Structures are given as structure tokens and as C-alpha cells.
PDB file of C-alpha atoms in Angstrom:
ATOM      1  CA  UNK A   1       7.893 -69.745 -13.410  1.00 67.00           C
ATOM      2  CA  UNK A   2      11.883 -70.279 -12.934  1.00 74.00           C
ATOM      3  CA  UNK A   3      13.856 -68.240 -15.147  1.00 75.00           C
ATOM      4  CA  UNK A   4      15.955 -69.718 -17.878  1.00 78.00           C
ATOM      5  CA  UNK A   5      19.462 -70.803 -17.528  1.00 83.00           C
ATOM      6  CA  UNK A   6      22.260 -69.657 -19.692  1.00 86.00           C
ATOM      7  CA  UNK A   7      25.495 -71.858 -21.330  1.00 90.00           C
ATOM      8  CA  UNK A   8      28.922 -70.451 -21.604  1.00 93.00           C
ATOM      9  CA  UNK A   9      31.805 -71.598 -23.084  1.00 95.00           C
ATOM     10  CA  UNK A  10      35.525 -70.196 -21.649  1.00 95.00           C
ATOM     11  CA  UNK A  11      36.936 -70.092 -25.216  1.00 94.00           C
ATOM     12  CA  UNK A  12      33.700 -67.286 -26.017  1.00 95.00           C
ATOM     13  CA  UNK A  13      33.441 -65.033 -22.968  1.00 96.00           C
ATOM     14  CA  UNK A  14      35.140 -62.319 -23.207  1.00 96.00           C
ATOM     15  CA  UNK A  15      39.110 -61.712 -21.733  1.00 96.00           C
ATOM     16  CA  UNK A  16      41.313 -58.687 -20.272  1.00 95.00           C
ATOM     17  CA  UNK A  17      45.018 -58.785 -19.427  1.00 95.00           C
ATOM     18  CA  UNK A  18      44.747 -58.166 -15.853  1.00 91.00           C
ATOM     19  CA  UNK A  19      48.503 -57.404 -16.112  1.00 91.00           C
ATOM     20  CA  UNK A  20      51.112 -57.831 -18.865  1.00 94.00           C
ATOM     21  CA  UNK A  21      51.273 -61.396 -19.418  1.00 95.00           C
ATOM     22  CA  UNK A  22      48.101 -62.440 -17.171  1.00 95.00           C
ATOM     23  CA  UNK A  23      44.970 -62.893 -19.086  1.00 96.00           C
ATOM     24  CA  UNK A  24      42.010 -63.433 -17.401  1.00 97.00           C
ATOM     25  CA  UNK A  25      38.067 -64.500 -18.335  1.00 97.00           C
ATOM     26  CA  UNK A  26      35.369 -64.487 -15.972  1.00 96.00           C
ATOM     27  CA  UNK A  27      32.310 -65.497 -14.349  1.00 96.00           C
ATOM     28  CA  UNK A  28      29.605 -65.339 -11.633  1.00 92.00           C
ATOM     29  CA  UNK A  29      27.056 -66.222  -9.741  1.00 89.00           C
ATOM     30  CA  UNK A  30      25.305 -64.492  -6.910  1.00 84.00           C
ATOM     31  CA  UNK A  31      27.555 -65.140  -3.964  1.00 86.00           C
ATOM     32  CA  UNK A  32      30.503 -66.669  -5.856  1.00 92.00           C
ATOM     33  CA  UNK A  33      33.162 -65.427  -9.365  1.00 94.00           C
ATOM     34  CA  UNK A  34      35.859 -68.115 -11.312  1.00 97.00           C
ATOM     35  CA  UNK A  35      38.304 -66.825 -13.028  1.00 97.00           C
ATOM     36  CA  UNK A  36      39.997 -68.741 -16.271  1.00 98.00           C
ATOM     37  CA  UNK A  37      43.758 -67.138 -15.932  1.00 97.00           C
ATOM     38  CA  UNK A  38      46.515 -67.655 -18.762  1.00 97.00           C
ATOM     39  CA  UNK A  39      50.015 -67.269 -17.029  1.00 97.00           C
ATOM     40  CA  UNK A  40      52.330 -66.150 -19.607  1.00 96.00           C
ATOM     41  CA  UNK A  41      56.397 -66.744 -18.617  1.00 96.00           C
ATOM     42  CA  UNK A  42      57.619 -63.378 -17.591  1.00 91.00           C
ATOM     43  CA  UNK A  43      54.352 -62.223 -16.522  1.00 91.00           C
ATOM     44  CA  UNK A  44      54.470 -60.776 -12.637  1.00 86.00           C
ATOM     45  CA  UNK A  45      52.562 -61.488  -9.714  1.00 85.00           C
ATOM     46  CA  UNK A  46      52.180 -58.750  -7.110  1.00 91.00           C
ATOM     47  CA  UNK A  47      51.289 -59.407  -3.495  1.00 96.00           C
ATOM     48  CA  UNK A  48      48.270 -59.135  -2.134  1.00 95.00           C
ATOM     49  CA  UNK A  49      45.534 -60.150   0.343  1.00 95.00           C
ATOM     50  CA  UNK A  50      41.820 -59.544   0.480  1.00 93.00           C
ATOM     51  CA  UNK A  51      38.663 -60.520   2.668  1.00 93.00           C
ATOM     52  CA  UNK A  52      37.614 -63.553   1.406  1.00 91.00           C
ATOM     53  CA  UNK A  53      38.433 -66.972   0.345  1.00 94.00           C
ATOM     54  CA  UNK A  54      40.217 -68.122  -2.776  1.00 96.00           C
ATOM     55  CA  UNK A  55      40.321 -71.387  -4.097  1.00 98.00           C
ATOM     56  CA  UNK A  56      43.559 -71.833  -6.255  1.00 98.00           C
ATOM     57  CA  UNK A  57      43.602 -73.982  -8.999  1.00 98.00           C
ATOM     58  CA  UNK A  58      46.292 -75.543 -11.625  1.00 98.00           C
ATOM     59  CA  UNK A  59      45.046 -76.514 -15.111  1.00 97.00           C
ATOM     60  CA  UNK A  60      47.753 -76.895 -17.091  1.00 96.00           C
ATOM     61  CA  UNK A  61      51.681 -76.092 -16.632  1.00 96.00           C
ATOM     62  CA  UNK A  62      53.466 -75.303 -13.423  1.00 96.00           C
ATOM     63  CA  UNK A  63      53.813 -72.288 -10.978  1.00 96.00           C
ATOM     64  CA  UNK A  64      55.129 -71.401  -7.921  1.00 96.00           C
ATOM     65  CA  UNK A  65      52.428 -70.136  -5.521  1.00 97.00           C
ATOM     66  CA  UNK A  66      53.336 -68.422  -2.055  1.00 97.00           C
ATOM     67  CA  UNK A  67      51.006 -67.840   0.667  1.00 98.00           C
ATOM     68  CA  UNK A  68      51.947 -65.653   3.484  1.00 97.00           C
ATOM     69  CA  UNK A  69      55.580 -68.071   4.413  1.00 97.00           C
ATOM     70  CA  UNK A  70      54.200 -71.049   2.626  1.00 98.00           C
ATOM     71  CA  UNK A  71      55.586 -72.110  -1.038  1.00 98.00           C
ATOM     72  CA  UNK A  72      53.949 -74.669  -3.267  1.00 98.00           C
ATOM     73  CA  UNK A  73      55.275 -76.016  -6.550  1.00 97.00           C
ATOM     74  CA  UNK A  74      51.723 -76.300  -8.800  1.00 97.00           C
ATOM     75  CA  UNK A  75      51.340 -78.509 -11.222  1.00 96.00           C
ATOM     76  CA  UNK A  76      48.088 -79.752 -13.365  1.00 97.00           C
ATOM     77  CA  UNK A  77      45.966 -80.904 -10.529  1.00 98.00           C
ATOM     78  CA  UNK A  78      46.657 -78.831  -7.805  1.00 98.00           C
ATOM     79  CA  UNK A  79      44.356 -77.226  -5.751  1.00 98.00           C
ATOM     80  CA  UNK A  80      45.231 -74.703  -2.801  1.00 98.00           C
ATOM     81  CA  UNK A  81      42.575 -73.082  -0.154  1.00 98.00           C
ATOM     82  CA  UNK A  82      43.918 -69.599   0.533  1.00 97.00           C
ATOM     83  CA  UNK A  83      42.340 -68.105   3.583  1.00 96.00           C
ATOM     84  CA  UNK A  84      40.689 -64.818   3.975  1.00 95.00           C
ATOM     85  CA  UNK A  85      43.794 -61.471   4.583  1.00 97.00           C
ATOM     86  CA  UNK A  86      46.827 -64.158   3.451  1.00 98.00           C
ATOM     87  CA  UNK A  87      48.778 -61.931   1.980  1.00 98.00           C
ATOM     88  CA  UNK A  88      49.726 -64.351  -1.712  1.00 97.00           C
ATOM     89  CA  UNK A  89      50.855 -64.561  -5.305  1.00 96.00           C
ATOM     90  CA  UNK A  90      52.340 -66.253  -8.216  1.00 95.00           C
ATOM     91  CA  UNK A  91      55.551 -66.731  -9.539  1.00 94.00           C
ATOM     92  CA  UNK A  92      55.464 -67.130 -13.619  1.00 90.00           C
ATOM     93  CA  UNK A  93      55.773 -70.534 -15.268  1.00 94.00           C
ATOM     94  CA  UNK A  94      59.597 -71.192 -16.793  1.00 93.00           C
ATOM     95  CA  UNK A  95      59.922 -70.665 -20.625  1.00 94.00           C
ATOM     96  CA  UNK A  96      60.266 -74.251 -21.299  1.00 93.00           C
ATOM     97  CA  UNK A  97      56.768 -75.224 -19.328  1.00 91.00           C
ATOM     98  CA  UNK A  98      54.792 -72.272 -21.818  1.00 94.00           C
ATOM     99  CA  UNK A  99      51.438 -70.621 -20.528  1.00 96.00           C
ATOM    100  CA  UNK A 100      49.720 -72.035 -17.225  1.00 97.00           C
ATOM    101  CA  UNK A 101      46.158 -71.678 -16.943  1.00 97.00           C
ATOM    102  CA  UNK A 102      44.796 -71.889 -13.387  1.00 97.00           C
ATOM    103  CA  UNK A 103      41.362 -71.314 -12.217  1.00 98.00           C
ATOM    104  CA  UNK A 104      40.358 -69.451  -9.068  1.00 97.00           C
ATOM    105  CA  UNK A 105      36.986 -69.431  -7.223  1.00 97.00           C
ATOM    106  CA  UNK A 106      36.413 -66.410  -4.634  1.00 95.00           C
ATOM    107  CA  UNK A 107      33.883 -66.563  -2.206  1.00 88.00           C
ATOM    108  CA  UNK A 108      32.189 -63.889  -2.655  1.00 80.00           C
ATOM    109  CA  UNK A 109      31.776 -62.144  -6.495  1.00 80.00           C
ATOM    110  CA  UNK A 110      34.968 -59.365  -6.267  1.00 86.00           C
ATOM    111  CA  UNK A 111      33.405 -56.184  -6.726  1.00 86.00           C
ATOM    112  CA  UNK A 112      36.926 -55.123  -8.322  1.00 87.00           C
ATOM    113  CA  UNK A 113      36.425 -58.150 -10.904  1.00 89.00           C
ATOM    114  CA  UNK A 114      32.731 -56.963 -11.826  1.00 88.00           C
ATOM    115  CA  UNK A 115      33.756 -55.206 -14.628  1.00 90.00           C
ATOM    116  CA  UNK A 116      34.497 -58.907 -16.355  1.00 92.00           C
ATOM    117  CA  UNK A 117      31.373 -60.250 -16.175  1.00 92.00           C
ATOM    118  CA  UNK A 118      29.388 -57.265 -17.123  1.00 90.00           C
ATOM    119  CA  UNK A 119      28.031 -59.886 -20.350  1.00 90.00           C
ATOM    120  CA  UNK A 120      26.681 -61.587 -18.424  1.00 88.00           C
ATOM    121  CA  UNK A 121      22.764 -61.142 -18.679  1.00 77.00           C
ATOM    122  CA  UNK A 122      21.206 -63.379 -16.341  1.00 69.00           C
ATOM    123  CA  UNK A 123      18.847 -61.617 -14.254  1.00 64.00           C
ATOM    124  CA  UNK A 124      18.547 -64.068 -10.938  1.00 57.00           C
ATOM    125  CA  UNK A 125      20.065 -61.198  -9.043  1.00 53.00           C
ATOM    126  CA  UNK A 126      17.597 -58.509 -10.359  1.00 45.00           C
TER     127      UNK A 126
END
């Protein structure tokens, strides 16, 4: 017998503020994690790289994305492959374009993320 499937709705899972002004739901599957991000103006992205891929996404508002050299103005719509070890981040959104919310998929579920899906009962991987 298959094992049942489980709904979720963003607006009911639960959130952390990742850093002041980012705040940040998630959610997995076996070999992948999305994360729902609010991008506050003033909030600060910090460099960084890690082993895997990341697909960037722009929801709503407008950010400034670097990767490695590279610098993208993101608006609603946009969607940006960033490569396993490019070193990236975020610039916040102005005051007068309010909270961004931008999506990201990473190939693999982070292990440093886990701790955001731990409501998440589904047992496939058990």
C-alpha cells in the first residue's frame, strides 16, 4: 500500500528569522528543500557558497543578487541557477519596494536547514 500524502500551506508552516530582517519557512522532500524567504529592507546578506545547486527565485519586489562577479537586478519573475561553490548573496530590497519574498530550491535537503522542517511528519524517508 502507498503511504498517504500530506498538504501544506506556506502561510501555516512554521517560520524562523534566519537573520534580522530575513524570515524564512521551509520544506522537503527526500533529495530536494524550498525555502519561502521574506526580505525585509535593511536586512543583510552575507556571502557564501556551498556544495550544491540553488535555484533562485523572485516572488514579489526587487533585489539585487550577486554571484561570484555577476550582478542581477530581480524582479517578480526572475529565476537564477546558481552553481555548486559560487560564492553569492543578496542585497536588501529599497524602502520604497517593501518586503521581497523569493523562493529557493537546493538540490539536495541542507542538513543546516533541517531544523525547519522538523514538522514535517511524512515518513517516505523512514
Amino acid at each position: 500500500m502507498k503511504k498517504s500524502i500530506k498538504a501544506y500551506n506556506w502561510d501555516d508552516i512554521p517560520e524562523r528569522e534566519l537573520k534580522p530582517g530575513i524570515i524564512q519557512r521551509g520544506f522537503r522532500g527526500d533529495g530536494v528543500m524550498v525555502t519561502y524567504n521574506y526580505l525585509q529592507p535593511g536586512c543583510k546578506g552575507s556571502p557564501h557558497s556551498h556544495p550544491f545547486d540553488q535555484i533562485f527565485m523572485v516572488i514579489q519586489g526587487r533585489v539585487t543578487l550577486h554571484v561570484e562577479e555577476q550582478t542581477f537586478d530581480c524582479k517578480p519573475g526572475t529565476v537564477i541557477r546558481i552553481p555548486p561553490h559560487h560564492t553569492h548573496y543578496v542585497d536588501p530590497p529599497s524602502p520604497e519596494d517593501g518586503v521581497a519574498i523569493n523562493v529557493d530550491i537546493f538540490g539536495l535537503a541542507r542538513e543546516d536547514y533541517l531544523n525547519i522542517v522538523a514538522y514535517q511528519d511524512d515518513d517516505f524517508s523512514k
